[in-house]
Coordinates of C-alpha atoms in Angstrom, one line a residue:
M172 CA 81.1 120.8 149.9
Q173 CA 78.3 121.3 148.0
D174 CA 75.1 122.1 150.2
Q175 CA 72.6 119.1 150.4
A176 CA 69.4 121.1 150.1
S177 CA 70.7 123.1 146.9
S178 CA 70.7 119.7 144.9
D179 CA 67.5 118.4 146.2
I180 CA 65.1 118.7 143.2
A181 CA 61.8 118.3 144.8
A182 CA 62.6 121.7 147.0
P183 CA 65.5 123.9 145.6
V184 CA 67.2 126.8 147.9
L185 CA 69.4 129.3 146.2
A186 CA 71.9 131.2 148.3
S187 CA 71.4 133.9 145.8
P188 CA 70.1 134.8 142.2
A189 CA 71.1 132.4 139.6
P190 CA 73.7 134.1 137.2
E191 CA 72.4 135.2 133.9
A192 CA 72.0 132.8 131.2
P193 CA 75.1 133.5 128.3
G194 CA 73.5 135.4 125.3
R195 CA 69.9 134.8 127.4
P196 CA 69.1 138.5 129.1
G197 CA 67.4 138.5 132.5
M198 CA 64.3 140.3 130.9
E199 CA 63.5 137.5 128.3
L200 CA 63.8 135.1 130.8
D201 CA 61.4 136.9 133.0
A202 CA 58.9 137.3 130.1
L203 CA 59.3 133.7 129.6
H204 CA 58.3 132.9 133.1
E205 CA 55.4 135.0 133.3
E206 CA 54.0 133.6 130.1
V207 CA 54.2 130.2 131.4
V208 CA 52.9 131.6 134.7
A209 CA 49.8 133.0 132.9
L210 CA 49.6 129.9 130.5
G211 CA 49.2 127.7 133.9
H212 CA 46.3 130.2 135.2
A213 CA 44.9 130.2 132.4
V214 CA 44.6 126.7 131.7
R215 CA 43.1 125.9 135.2
A216 CA 40.4 128.5 134.5
E217 CA 39.3 127.4 131.0
A218 CA 39.5 123.4 132.4
A219 CA 36.9 124.1 135.0
A220 CA 34.8 125.6 132.3
I221 CA 35.4 122.6 129.8
A222 CA 34.2 120.1 132.8
A223 CA 31.1 122.0 133.9
G224 CA 29.8 120.9 130.5
W225 CA 30.3 117.1 130.9
P226 CA 28.5 114.5 132.7
A227 CA 28.9 114.0 136.6
V228 CA 31.7 111.9 137.6
P229 CA 30.6 109.5 140.2
D230 CA 33.4 108.9 143.3
D231 CA 33.6 105.2 143.4
R232 CA 35.6 104.6 140.1
G233 CA 38.7 107.3 140.8
F234 CA 38.1 108.8 137.6
A235 CA 38.0 112.4 138.7
L236 CA 41.8 113.0 138.3
S237 CA 41.6 112.1 135.1
A238 CA 38.6 114.0 133.9
A239 CA 40.4 116.9 135.4
N240 CA 43.7 116.2 133.4
L241 CA 41.5 115.6 130.5
A242 CA 40.0 119.0 130.8
H243 CA 43.3 120.5 131.2
Y244 CA 44.6 118.8 128.2
L245 CA 42.0 120.2 126.2
A246 CA 42.4 123.7 127.5
L247 CA 45.8 123.8 126.7
R248 CA 45.3 122.4 123.0
R249 CA 42.9 125.4 122.4
R250 CA 45.9 127.6 121.8
D251 CA 48.9 127.5 119.4
L252 CA 51.8 126.7 121.4
R253 CA 54.4 126.5 118.8
P254 CA 56.2 129.9 119.6
L255 CA 56.3 129.5 123.2
Q256 CA 57.7 125.8 122.3
R257 CA 60.6 126.9 120.4
R258 CA 61.6 129.7 122.8
L259 CA 61.6 127.0 125.7
M260 CA 63.9 124.8 123.5
T261 CA 66.5 127.2 123.6
V262 CA 66.9 127.2 127.4
G263 CA 66.8 123.8 127.5
L264 CA 63.6 123.2 129.0
S265 CA 60.6 121.0 128.0
S266 CA 58.9 122.2 124.9
L267 CA 55.3 121.2 126.2
G268 CA 55.2 118.1 123.7
R269 CA 54.8 115.1 126.1
L270 CA 51.9 116.6 128.4
E271 CA 49.0 114.5 127.8
S272 CA 48.9 112.4 130.8
R273 CA 50.4 114.8 133.3
V274 CA 49.3 118.5 132.2
L275 CA 49.7 120.7 135.3
P276 CA 52.7 118.7 136.7
G277 CA 54.3 119.4 133.3
L278 CA 53.5 122.9 132.9
D279 CA 54.4 123.7 136.9
A280 CA 57.9 121.9 136.8
V281 CA 58.6 124.3 133.6
T282 CA 57.4 126.7 135.9
A283 CA 59.5 126.4 138.6
S284 CA 62.9 125.9 136.4
L285 CA 62.0 129.3 134.6
A286 CA 61.9 130.9 137.9
V287 CA 65.3 129.4 139.1
L288 CA 66.8 130.7 135.8
A289 CA 65.4 134.2 136.0
G290 CA 66.8 134.4 139.5
K291 CA 63.3 134.5 141.1
P292 CA 62.4 133.1 144.4
P293 CA 62.6 129.5 144.3
R294 CA 59.6 127.4 144.6
S295 CA 58.8 123.5 144.8
W296 CA 58.9 121.2 141.5
P297 CA 55.9 118.8 141.3
P298 CA 56.8 115.4 142.8
A299 CA 58.0 112.5 140.7
A300 CA 55.0 110.7 141.2
A301 CA 52.7 113.1 139.9
F302 CA 54.6 112.9 136.3
F303 CA 53.7 109.0 136.3
T304 CA 50.3 108.6 137.9
G305 CA 48.7 108.9 134.6
E306 CA 50.8 106.2 132.8
A307 CA 50.3 103.7 135.5
L308 CA 46.4 104.7 135.6
L309 CA 46.6 104.0 131.7
A310 CA 48.4 100.7 131.9
E311 CA 45.9 99.2 134.8
R312 CA 42.6 100.6 132.8
A313 CA 44.2 98.5 129.4
R314 CA 44.5 95.6 131.6
E315 CA 41.1 95.7 132.6
V316 CA 39.6 95.7 129.4
L317 CA 41.8 93.9 127.2
G318 CA 43.8 91.6 129.8
P319 CA 47.5 91.6 130.9
P320 CA 49.9 91.8 128.0
V321 CA 51.7 88.7 127.7
E322 CA 54.2 90.0 125.4
P323 CA 56.7 92.8 127.3
H324 CA 56.2 95.6 124.8
G325 CA 53.0 96.3 126.2
V326 CA 50.6 96.1 123.5
A327 CA 47.5 93.7 123.6
V328 CA 46.5 92.1 120.6
L329 CA 42.7 91.5 119.6
V330 CA 41.8 89.1 116.8
T331 CA 38.6 89.2 115.0
C332 CA 36.8 85.4 115.2
P333 CA 35.4 84.1 111.8
S334 CA 32.3 82.2 111.8
S335 CA 34.2 78.9 111.6
A336 CA 35.4 79.5 115.3
A337 CA 32.2 78.1 116.6
D338 CA 33.4 74.6 115.2
D339 CA 36.8 74.8 115.6
P340 CA 38.2 74.9 119.1
A341 CA 41.8 74.6 117.7
F342 CA 41.5 78.4 116.5
M343 CA 41.0 79.6 120.2
R344 CA 44.1 77.5 121.2
G345 CA 46.1 78.9 118.2
L346 CA 45.6 82.2 119.5
V347 CA 46.1 81.9 122.9
A348 CA 49.7 79.6 121.8
A349 CA 50.2 82.9 119.9
N350 CA 50.2 85.1 123.1
V351 CA 46.9 86.9 122.1
E352 CA 45.3 88.9 124.9
A353 CA 41.6 89.1 123.5
V354 CA 39.0 88.1 120.6
R355 CA 36.4 90.0 119.2
I356 CA 33.2 88.5 118.0
N357 CA 31.1 90.7 115.6
C358 CA 27.3 90.5 116.4
A359 CA 26.7 91.5 112.8
H360 CA 27.4 87.7 111.7
D361 CA 26.1 84.4 113.1
D362 CA 23.6 84.0 116.2
A363 CA 24.0 83.2 119.7
E364 CA 24.8 79.3 119.3
A365 CA 27.5 80.3 117.3
W366 CA 28.8 83.0 119.8
G367 CA 28.1 80.5 123.0
R368 CA 30.0 78.0 121.2
M369 CA 33.0 80.6 120.4
I370 CA 33.1 81.7 123.8
G371 CA 33.2 78.2 125.4
H372 CA 36.2 77.6 123.1
A373 CA 38.0 80.3 124.2
R374 CA 37.0 80.1 127.9
A375 CA 38.6 76.6 127.5
A376 CA 41.9 77.7 125.9
G377 CA 42.1 79.7 128.5
R378 CA 41.9 77.7 131.1
K379 CA 44.2 75.3 129.7
A380 CA 47.0 77.7 129.2
G381 CA 46.4 79.1 132.4
R382 CA 45.3 82.6 131.9
A383 CA 42.0 84.3 130.5
L384 CA 41.3 85.2 126.8
K385 CA 39.1 88.6 127.2
V386 CA 36.1 88.1 125.0
L387 CA 34.7 91.6 123.5
M388 CA 31.6 91.7 121.5
D389 CA 30.8 94.3 118.9
L390 CA 27.2 95.1 118.2
A391 CA 25.9 95.8 115.2
G392 CA 24.3 99.2 115.5
P393 CA 22.5 101.2 112.8
K394 CA 25.2 100.7 109.8
I395 CA 23.6 102.0 106.8
R396 CA 24.0 99.7 103.9
T397 CA 22.5 99.2 100.3
G398 CA 20.0 96.5 100.0
A399 CA 18.3 95.4 96.6
V400 CA 20.4 97.2 93.4
R401 CA 19.3 97.5 89.6
W402 CA 21.9 98.4 86.9
P403 CA 21.1 99.1 83.4
D404 CA 21.8 96.8 80.7
D405 CA 24.9 98.2 79.4
G406 CA 27.0 97.7 82.7
K407 CA 27.1 97.4 86.5
H408 CA 29.9 99.6 87.3
L409 CA 29.4 103.1 88.9
R410 CA 31.9 105.5 87.0
P411 CA 32.1 109.5 87.6
Q412 CA 29.4 111.4 86.1
V413 CA 26.9 108.5 86.3
R414 CA 23.6 109.2 88.1
L415 CA 22.2 107.3 91.0
A416 CA 18.9 106.9 92.8
L417 CA 18.8 105.9 96.1
V418 CA 15.1 104.8 97.5
P419 CA 14.0 103.3 100.6
P420 CA 13.3 99.4 101.2
G421 CA 10.6 98.2 98.6
G422 CA 11.3 101.4 96.5
L423 CA 12.7 100.1 93.3
D424 CA 9.4 99.3 91.9
A425 CA 8.0 102.8 92.1
L426 CA 10.7 104.7 90.4
P427 CA 9.3 106.7 87.8
A428 CA 10.4 105.9 84.1
D429 CA 12.8 109.2 84.2
A430 CA 14.5 107.9 87.1
P431 CA 18.3 107.3 86.5
S432 CA 19.0 103.4 85.5
F433 CA 21.4 102.8 88.3
A434 CA 19.3 102.4 91.7
A435 CA 19.8 101.0 95.3
E436 CA 17.8 100.6 98.2
C437 CA 19.2 102.4 101.4
L438 CA 18.2 100.2 104.5
L439 CA 18.1 103.2 106.6
P440 CA 15.1 105.1 105.0
E441 CA 15.5 107.9 107.8
A442 CA 18.8 108.9 106.2
L443 CA 17.2 109.6 102.9
H444 CA 14.3 112.0 104.7
L445 CA 17.3 113.7 106.5
A446 CA 19.3 114.4 103.4
R447 CA 19.7 117.5 101.4
P448 CA 21.2 118.6 97.9
G449 CA 24.6 119.1 97.6
Q450 CA 25.5 116.8 100.5
R451 CA 28.0 114.0 100.1
V452 CA 27.3 110.1 99.9
F453 CA 30.1 107.6 100.5
F454 CA 29.5 104.0 99.0
D455 CA 31.6 100.8 100.0
D456 CA 34.2 102.2 102.5
A457 CA 34.3 105.6 100.1
K458 CA 35.2 103.5 97.0
V459 CA 32.3 105.4 95.4
G460 CA 32.0 109.4 95.8
A461 CA 28.7 110.9 95.2
V462 CA 26.8 114.2 95.8
I463 CA 22.9 114.5 96.0
E464 CA 21.1 116.3 93.3
Q465 CA 18.1 116.4 94.2
V466 CA 15.3 115.0 97.2
M467 CA 12.1 113.5 95.5
P468 CA 9.2 112.1 97.0
W469 CA 10.5 108.5 96.2
G470 CA 14.1 109.1 97.4
L471 CA 17.3 110.9 96.4
T472 CA 19.1 111.5 93.0
L473 CA 22.8 111.5 93.2
Q474 CA 25.8 112.2 90.7
V475 CA 28.6 109.8 91.0
E476 CA 32.0 112.1 91.6
R477 CA 34.7 109.5 92.2
T478 CA 35.6 105.8 91.7
K479 CA 38.7 103.8 91.3
A480 CA 39.5 103.6 87.5
G481 CA 37.4 101.3 85.8
G482 CA 34.6 102.3 88.0
V483 CA 33.4 100.1 91.3
K484 CA 30.1 97.5 91.1
L485 CA 26.9 98.8 92.5
R486 CA 26.4 95.9 94.7
P487 CA 23.8 95.0 97.6
E488 CA 25.2 94.6 101.5
K489 CA 27.7 97.3 101.1
G490 CA 28.2 100.2 103.3
L491 CA 26.6 103.7 102.7
S492 CA 27.9 106.8 104.4
F493 CA 26.3 110.4 104.8
P494 CA 29.1 112.7 106.2
D495 CA 27.5 115.7 105.7
T496 CA 23.9 114.8 107.1
E497 CA 22.7 115.1 110.8
L498 CA 21.4 111.5 111.5
T499 CA 19.6 111.2 114.4
V500 CA 18.9 107.6 114.5
P501 CA 18.6 105.3 117.8
P502 CA 22.2 104.2 118.3
L503 CA 20.8 100.8 119.7
T504 CA 18.6 98.8 117.0
P505 CA 15.8 96.3 118.1
R506 CA 18.6 93.6 117.2
D507 CA 21.2 95.1 119.3
L508 CA 19.1 95.2 122.3
T509 CA 18.0 91.6 121.7
D510 CA 21.8 90.5 120.9
L511 CA 22.7 92.7 124.4
D512 CA 20.9 90.0 126.2
F513 CA 23.1 87.5 125.3
V514 CA 26.1 90.1 125.5
A515 CA 25.6 91.0 129.0
Q516 CA 25.5 87.6 130.6
H517 CA 28.6 86.0 128.4
A518 CA 31.2 88.4 127.3
D519 CA 33.8 90.6 129.2
G520 CA 33.2 93.5 127.3
V521 CA 30.7 95.4 124.5
A522 CA 32.2 97.5 121.5
Y523 CA 29.6 100.1 120.9
S524 CA 29.1 100.9 117.2
F525 CA 28.2 104.2 115.9
V526 CA 28.0 105.8 119.5
Q527 CA 27.8 109.4 118.8
S528 CA 27.3 111.3 122.2
P529 CA 27.3 111.1 126.0
Q530 CA 23.5 110.2 125.8
D531 CA 23.9 107.1 123.4
V532 CA 26.9 106.2 126.1
A533 CA 24.1 106.5 129.0
L534 CA 21.5 104.6 126.8
L535 CA 23.8 101.4 126.6
Q536 CA 24.5 101.7 130.2
D537 CA 21.0 102.1 131.3
A538 CA 20.8 98.7 129.0
L539 CA 23.5 96.6 130.6
A540 CA 22.3 97.9 134.1
Q541 CA 18.7 96.3 133.2
R542 CA 20.2 93.0 131.9
R543 CA 23.0 92.7 134.5
P544 CA 21.8 94.7 137.7
A545 CA 24.2 93.5 140.3
D546 CA 27.6 93.6 138.5
W547 CA 27.3 95.6 134.9
Q548 CA 29.9 98.2 135.8
R549 CA 32.6 95.2 135.6
L550 CA 31.3 94.9 131.9
S551 CA 34.0 96.8 129.6
L552 CA 32.8 99.1 127.3
V553 CA 35.0 99.8 124.2
L554 CA 33.8 103.3 121.9
K555 CA 34.2 102.7 118.3
I556 CA 34.9 106.0 117.0
E557 CA 33.3 105.9 113.4
T558 CA 31.8 109.4 112.8
Q559 CA 32.7 113.2 112.6
R560 CA 29.9 113.6 115.7
A561 CA 31.9 111.2 117.7
L562 CA 34.9 112.8 117.2
H563 CA 34.1 116.2 118.4
Q564 CA 31.9 114.4 121.2
L565 CA 34.8 112.2 122.2
P566 CA 35.8 113.8 125.8
A567 CA 32.0 113.8 126.9
M568 CA 31.5 110.3 125.8
L569 CA 34.7 109.2 127.5
V570 CA 33.6 110.9 130.9
Q571 CA 30.2 109.2 131.0
A572 CA 32.1 105.9 130.0
A573 CA 35.2 105.7 131.6
S574 CA 33.8 107.1 135.0
R575 CA 31.2 104.2 135.6
Q576 CA 32.9 101.4 133.7
P577 CA 36.1 100.1 132.2
T578 CA 36.5 102.1 128.9
A579 CA 39.0 102.0 125.8
V580 CA 38.3 103.6 122.4
M581 CA 38.5 102.2 119.2
I582 CA 39.8 104.3 116.3
A583 CA 37.8 102.8 113.5
R584 CA 39.7 103.8 110.7
G585 CA 37.5 102.4 107.8
D586 CA 34.1 104.2 108.8
L587 CA 35.8 107.1 110.0
A588 CA 37.6 107.7 106.7
A589 CA 34.6 107.4 105.0
E590 CA 33.2 110.2 107.1
I591 CA 36.0 112.6 107.1
G592 CA 38.0 111.7 104.2
F593 CA 41.3 109.7 103.9
G594 CA 43.4 112.6 103.9
R595 CA 42.1 113.8 107.8
T596 CA 42.4 110.1 108.8
A597 CA 45.9 110.4 109.7
E598 CA 45.9 113.5 111.4
M599 CA 42.7 112.2 113.5
Q600 CA 44.0 108.9 114.7
E601 CA 47.1 111.1 116.1
E602 CA 44.8 112.9 117.8
I603 CA 42.5 110.3 119.3
L604 CA 45.4 108.8 120.9
W605 CA 46.1 111.9 122.4
I606 CA 43.0 112.3 123.8
G607 CA 42.8 108.6 125.1
E608 CA 46.2 109.3 126.8
A609 CA 45.1 112.6 128.6
A610 CA 42.0 110.9 130.0
H611 CA 44.4 107.5 130.9
V612 CA 41.9 105.4 129.0
P613 CA 43.6 102.6 126.6
V614 CA 43.2 102.9 122.8
I615 CA 42.6 100.2 120.4
W616 CA 44.3 100.6 116.6
A617 CA 41.7 99.1 114.5
T618 CA 40.6 98.6 110.8
Q619 CA 43.2 97.0 108.1
V620 CA 46.2 96.4 110.1
L621 CA 48.6 94.2 108.3
E622 CA 45.5 93.5 106.0
S623 CA 47.2 92.0 103.0
L624 CA 49.4 89.8 105.3
V625 CA 46.4 88.5 106.9
R626 CA 44.6 87.6 103.8
T627 CA 47.5 86.6 101.6
G628 CA 50.6 85.8 103.8
T629 CA 52.5 88.6 102.0
P630 CA 52.8 92.3 103.6
L631 CA 52.9 95.3 102.1
R632 CA 55.8 97.9 102.6
G633 CA 52.9 100.7 103.9
E634 CA 51.2 98.4 106.2
M635 CA 54.3 97.5 107.9
T636 CA 54.7 101.2 108.6
D637 CA 51.0 101.7 109.5
A638 CA 51.4 98.7 112.1
A639 CA 54.7 100.2 113.4
M640 CA 52.6 103.4 114.3
A641 CA 50.0 101.1 116.1
A642 CA 52.8 100.1 118.6
R643 CA 51.9 103.7 120.4
A644 CA 48.3 102.5 121.2
E645 CA 47.5 100.2 124.0
G646 CA 45.6 97.5 121.7
V647 CA 45.7 96.4 118.1
M648 CA 43.2 94.7 116.3
L649 CA 43.4 92.4 113.5
N650 CA 40.7 91.2 111.3
K651 CA 40.0 87.6 110.0
G652 CA 41.9 85.7 107.4
P653 CA 43.7 82.5 106.9
Y654 CA 47.2 83.8 107.8
V655 CA 46.3 85.8 111.5
L656 CA 48.7 83.6 113.5
E657 CA 51.7 85.0 110.9
A658 CA 50.4 88.4 111.4
I659 CA 50.3 88.0 115.2
A660 CA 53.8 86.8 114.7
E661 CA 55.0 89.7 112.9
L662 CA 53.4 92.0 115.2
D663 CA 55.1 90.7 118.2
R664 CA 58.6 91.1 116.2
L665 CA 57.7 94.9 115.3
F666 CA 56.1 96.0 118.5
A667 CA 59.5 94.6 120.2
R668 CA 61.7 96.5 118.3
M669 CA 59.3 99.8 118.3
G670 CA 59.0 99.6 122.1
E671 CA 63.1 100.1 122.1
H672 CA 62.6 103.2 120.3
Q673 CA 59.3 104.9 121.1
N674 CA 56.8 105.0 124.1
K675 CA 54.0 107.0 122.6
K676 CA 55.2 110.5 121.5
T677 CA 58.3 110.2 123.2
P678 CA 61.5 108.5 121.7
Q679 CA 63.6 106.1 123.3
L680 CA 67.3 106.8 122.9
R681 CA 68.4 103.5 123.0
R682 CA 72.1 102.9 121.7
L683 CA 72.0 102.7 117.7
A684 CA 73.3 99.7 116.4
S685 CA 73.6 100.4 112.5
W686 CA 76.6 102.9 112.8

């Protein structure tokens, strides 16, 4: 009869060294074991150095474990693990490709298995609970921010409210009936009176259904936009090689006669002072790409390098992006602080636009504490990742935010793509998902999800694939549009199917039914 202890995974006992694996010499297994042991030591040491540069973690919210795992993950991913991965695969062990939520347990389990294969003194595997604690924390924190998932697939749906929702109680009732978990109110539109009516309708619809509808309010932030514009007599469209003047508010009348005939105000004049020749400027969600030619006393001259075929009409109130310029502007505008008076008292959480550093996070937390001193930490905080600097600072921002209040990350793909380029957006949205999972912090997949379906009632093939990728996040945001309920129903069906095939990065090997 097999010895009971020898089958105990938690504490294996081997009577004699394991036989040498066929085709796998003992020396090679020894070397592989030593390499993984050294990797574990290095990850632990480097993680301590990484965490030392982060904000302090208070003891009252239980985030210390998550912060440590995030530091271990960053230390692990500072090295190219691909050669090691392939060697581990050949001996039937984990290739380390699914360690996000459990870095040290994963490394320690591989180390223990290699020790057995190499005939070394046995050691205990990490307990099973250590593997899945991170998953449980992530699910719990997603519920805190987005509410309990109504559908079993576990991806919460967040819907942006149109202005008409203020005077249409049926809109919120429809969302509740469609099993939506949360709504988003954009403070860049409407006013406190309208927001109050929207929230009142949301609370009433939730009470009638017997469940709460979470309300997140999105601060407008210092978004840079065009103000007044000027065109030449022969057309209003920007095309490649066209020159353009960018001026501060009220600066169109002060342009000299030799200035470009195309001109636009930049409603954040500080950007004009900080920009330098050779840096890029994007207009209207990167529909127009230009490069700064000269910095003039009255503003900037730019040359357009890229537009869609036929050009793009220069319009007021369109977004401007300076991806190469270090913009040191306050993340909270005077309007944001005024809006925060309402948000702190009426919303369940606040979405932070153009946050770029842990200091920015602390600034908002201080503002919340002033407005709601007794329990501001009950408000959730959604960090919108929209800039290159925010990407670099994401781990430190997560520590500052999630160690003090419920936190989520929003991949704001529109503004982010304008900053880093469309080609890198797909790559970086993956990495943001990994960082969120390593910190046990939920991620919201946002911007143009099923956009064609929401607006026209007919989805595009490409956006269906994009929405399927969103199943790996904890939440997905839909924009406003006349067919939003149809889009919600399509998402539910899509997530139900994808949930049987994929959990985060792990394929779920359910039985194939097509062959």
